[in-house]
mmCIF file of C-alpha atoms in Angstrom:
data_model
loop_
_atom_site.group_PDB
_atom_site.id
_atom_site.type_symbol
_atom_site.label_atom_id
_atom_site.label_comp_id
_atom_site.label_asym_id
_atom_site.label_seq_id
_atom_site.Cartn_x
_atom_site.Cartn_y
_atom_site.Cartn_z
ATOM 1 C CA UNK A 1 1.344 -18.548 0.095
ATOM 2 C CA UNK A 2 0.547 -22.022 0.874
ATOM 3 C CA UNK A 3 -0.920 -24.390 -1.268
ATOM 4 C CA UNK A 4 -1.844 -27.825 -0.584
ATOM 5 C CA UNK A 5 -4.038 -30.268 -2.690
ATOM 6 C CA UNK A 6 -5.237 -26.735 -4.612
ATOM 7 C CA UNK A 7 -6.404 -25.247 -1.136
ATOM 8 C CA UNK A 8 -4.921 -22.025 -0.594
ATOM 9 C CA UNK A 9 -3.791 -20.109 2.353
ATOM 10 C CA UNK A 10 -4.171 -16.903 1.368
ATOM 11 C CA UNK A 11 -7.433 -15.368 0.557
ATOM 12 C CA UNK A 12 -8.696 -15.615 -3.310
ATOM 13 C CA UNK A 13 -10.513 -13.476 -4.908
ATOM 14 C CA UNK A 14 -12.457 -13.174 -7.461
ATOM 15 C CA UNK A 15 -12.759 -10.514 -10.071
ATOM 16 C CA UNK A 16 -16.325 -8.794 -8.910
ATOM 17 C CA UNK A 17 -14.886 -9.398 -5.419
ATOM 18 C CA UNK A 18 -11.737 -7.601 -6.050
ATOM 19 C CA UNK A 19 -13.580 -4.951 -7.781
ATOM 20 C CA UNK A 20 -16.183 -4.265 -4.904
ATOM 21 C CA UNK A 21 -13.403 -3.347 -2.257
ATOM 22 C CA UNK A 22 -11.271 -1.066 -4.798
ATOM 23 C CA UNK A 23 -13.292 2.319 -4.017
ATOM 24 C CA UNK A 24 -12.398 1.669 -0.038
ATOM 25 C CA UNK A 25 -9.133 1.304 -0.769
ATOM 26 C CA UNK A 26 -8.652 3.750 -3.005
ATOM 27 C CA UNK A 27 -10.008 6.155 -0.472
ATOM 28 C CA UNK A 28 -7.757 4.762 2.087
ATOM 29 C CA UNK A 29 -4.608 5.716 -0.403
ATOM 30 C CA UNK A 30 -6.247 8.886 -0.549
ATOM 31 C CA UNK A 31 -6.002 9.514 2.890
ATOM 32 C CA UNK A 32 -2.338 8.398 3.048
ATOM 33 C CA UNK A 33 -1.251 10.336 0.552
ATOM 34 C CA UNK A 34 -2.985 13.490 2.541
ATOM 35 C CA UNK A 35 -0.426 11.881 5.239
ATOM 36 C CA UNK A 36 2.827 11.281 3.409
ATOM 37 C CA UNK A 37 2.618 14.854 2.219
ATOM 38 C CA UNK A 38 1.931 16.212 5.983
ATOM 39 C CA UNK A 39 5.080 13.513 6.727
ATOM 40 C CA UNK A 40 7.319 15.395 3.470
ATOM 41 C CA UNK A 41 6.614 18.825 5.431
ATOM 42 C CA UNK A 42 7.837 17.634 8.810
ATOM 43 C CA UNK A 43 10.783 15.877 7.518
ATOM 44 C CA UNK A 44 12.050 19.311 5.510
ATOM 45 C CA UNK A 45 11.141 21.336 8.798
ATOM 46 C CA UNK A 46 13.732 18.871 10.903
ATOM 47 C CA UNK A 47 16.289 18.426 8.272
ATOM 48 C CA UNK A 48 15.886 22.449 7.999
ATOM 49 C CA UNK A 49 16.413 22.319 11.966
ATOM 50 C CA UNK A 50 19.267 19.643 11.755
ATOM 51 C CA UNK A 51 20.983 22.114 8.737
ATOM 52 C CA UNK A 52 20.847 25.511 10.836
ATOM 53 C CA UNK A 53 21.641 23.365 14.874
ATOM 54 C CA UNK A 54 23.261 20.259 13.964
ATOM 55 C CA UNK A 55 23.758 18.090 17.236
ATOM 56 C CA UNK A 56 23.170 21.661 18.828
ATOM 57 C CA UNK A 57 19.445 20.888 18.421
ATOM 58 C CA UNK A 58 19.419 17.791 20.867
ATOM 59 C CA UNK A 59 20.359 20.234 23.341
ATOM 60 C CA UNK A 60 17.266 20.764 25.863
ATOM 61 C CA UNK A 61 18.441 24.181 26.195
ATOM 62 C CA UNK A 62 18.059 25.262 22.533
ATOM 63 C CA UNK A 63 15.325 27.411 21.714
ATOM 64 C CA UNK A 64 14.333 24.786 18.747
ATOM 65 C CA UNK A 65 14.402 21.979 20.749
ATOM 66 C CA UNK A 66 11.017 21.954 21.826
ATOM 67 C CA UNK A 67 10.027 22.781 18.275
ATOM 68 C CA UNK A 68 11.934 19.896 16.388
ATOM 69 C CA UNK A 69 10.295 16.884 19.858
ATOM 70 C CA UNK A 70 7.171 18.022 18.647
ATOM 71 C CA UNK A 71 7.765 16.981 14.855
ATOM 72 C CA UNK A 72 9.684 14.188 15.793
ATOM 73 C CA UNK A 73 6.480 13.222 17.937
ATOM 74 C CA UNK A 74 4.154 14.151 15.493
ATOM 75 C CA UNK A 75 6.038 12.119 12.263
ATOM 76 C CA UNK A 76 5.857 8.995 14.805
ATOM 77 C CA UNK A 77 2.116 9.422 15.177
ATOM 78 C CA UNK A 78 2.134 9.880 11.477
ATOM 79 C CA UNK A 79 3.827 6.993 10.781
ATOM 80 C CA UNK A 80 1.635 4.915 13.478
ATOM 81 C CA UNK A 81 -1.797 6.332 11.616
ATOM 82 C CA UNK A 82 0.098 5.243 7.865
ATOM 83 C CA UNK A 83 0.189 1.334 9.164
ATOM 84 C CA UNK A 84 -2.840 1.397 10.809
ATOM 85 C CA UNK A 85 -4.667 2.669 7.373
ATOM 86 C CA UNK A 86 -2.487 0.009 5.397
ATOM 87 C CA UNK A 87 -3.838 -2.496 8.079
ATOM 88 C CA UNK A 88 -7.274 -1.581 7.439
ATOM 89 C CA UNK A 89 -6.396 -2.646 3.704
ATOM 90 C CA UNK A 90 -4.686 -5.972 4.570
ATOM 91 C CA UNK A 91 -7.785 -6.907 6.598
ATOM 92 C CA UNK A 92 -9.678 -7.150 3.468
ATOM 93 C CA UNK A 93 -7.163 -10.116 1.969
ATOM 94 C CA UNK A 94 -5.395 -7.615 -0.195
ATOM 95 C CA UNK A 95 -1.822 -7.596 -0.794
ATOM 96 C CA UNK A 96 -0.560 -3.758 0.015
ATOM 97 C CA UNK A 97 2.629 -4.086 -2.552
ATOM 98 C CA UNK A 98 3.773 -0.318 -2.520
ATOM 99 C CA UNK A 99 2.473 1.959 -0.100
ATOM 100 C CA UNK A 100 3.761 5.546 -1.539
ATOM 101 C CA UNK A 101 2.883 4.613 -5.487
ATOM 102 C CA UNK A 102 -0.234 2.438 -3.886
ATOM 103 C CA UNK A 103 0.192 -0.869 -5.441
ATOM 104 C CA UNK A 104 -2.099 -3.455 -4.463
ATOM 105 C CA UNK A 105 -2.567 -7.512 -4.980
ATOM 106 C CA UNK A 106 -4.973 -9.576 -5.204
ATOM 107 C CA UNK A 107 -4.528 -13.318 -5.074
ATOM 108 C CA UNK A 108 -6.631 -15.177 -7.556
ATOM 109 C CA UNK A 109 -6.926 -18.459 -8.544
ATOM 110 C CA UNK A 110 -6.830 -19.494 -12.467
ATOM 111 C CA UNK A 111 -6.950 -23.355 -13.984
ATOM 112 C CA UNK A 112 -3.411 -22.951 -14.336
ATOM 113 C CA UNK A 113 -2.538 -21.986 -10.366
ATOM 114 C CA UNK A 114 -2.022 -18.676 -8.571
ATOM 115 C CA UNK A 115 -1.829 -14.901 -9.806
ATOM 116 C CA UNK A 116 -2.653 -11.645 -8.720
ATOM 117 C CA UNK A 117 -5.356 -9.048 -9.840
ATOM 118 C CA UNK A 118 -3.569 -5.688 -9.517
ATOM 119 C CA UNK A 119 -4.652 -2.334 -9.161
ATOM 120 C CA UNK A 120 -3.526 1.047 -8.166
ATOM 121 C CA UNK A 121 -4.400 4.499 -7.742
ATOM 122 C CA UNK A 122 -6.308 5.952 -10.781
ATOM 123 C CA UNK A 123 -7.949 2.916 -11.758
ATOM 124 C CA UNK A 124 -11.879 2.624 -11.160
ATOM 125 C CA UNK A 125 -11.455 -0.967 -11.336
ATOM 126 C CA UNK A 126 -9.018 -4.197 -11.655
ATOM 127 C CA UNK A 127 -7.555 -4.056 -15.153
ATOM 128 C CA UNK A 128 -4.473 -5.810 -15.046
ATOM 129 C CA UNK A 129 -3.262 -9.040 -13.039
ATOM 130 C CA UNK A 130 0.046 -10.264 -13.286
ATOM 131 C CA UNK A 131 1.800 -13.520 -12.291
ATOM 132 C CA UNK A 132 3.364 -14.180 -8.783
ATOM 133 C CA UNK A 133 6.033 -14.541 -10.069
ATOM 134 C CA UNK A 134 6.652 -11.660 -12.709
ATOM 135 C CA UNK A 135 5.392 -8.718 -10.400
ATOM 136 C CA UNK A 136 4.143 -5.499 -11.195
ATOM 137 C CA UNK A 137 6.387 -4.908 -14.400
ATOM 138 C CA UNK A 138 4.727 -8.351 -15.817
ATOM 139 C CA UNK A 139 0.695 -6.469 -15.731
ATOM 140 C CA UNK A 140 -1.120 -7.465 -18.279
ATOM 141 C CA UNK A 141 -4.558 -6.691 -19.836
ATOM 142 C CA UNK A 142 -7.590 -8.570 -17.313
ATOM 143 C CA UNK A 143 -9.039 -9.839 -20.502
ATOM 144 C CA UNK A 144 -6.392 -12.141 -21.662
ATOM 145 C CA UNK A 145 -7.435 -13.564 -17.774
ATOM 146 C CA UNK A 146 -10.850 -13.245 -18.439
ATOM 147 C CA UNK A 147 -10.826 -15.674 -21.292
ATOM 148 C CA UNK A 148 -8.550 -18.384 -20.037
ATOM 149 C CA UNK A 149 -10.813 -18.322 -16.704
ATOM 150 C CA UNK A 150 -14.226 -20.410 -16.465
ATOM 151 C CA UNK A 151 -17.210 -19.208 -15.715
ATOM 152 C CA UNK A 152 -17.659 -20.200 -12.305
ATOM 153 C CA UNK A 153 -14.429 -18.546 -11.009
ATOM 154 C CA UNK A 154 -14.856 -15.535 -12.344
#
């Protein structure tokens, strides 16, 4: 992020904002998990393939050739969907931190600089914000935030 005589770059947040867009993203996660799992099933089918043909499978002539193109081409339109949905999310401002565990920021500004709201699949809400510094492992409670906030950003 930028930051320049306190005006940010990024987009800010604030806590009722944050907390409006979480059920659209948390059905977006919920449609790319429905994806990575489709994406786990192709990827044992090929390395299956790969196991039984090795570099024999690349050969037009084998009779799983045509087989393992089409989940090669269908993982790539997979894949293709996946960033289109996390797109979708970074549209919004937030900060798409882990796409398989579903980790997302959201920048926020306090009287002592910039941190992030967090949230992540199972939570109705933002509970936790961490610094920008500290990362995910650094979450704490939104309440300790809520009291060092004032009123107006909140």
């Amino acid at each position: 992020f930028l930051a320049r005589k306190g005006i940010y770059m990024e987009k800010t947040f604030t806590i009722q904002e944050a907390n409006s867009i979480v059920p659209k993203i948390a059905g977006v996660f919920d449609e790319i998990a429905g994806l990575n799992k489709r994406m786990e099933e192709i990827n044992s089918d090929v390395e299956s393939l790969l196991s039984i043909w090795g570099d024999e499978l690349f050969d037009k002539e084998n009779s799983d050739n045509t087989y393992y193109e089409s989940k090669v081409k269908e993982r790539n339109s997979l894949i293709k969907e996946i960033h289109e949905k996390i797109h979708r999310i970074q549209e919004t401002g937030a900060v798409v931190k882990d796409v398989k565990k579903g980790m997302v920021d959201f920048y926020f500004v306090t009287d002592k600089g910039l941190v992030f709201l967090c949230w992540k699949p199972g939570e109705n809400e933002i509970l936790f914000w961490h610094s920008v510094e500290n990362g995910f492992p650094g979450r704490r409670p939104i309440f300790e935030l809520q009291q060092t906030v004032s009123p107006q950003i909140k």
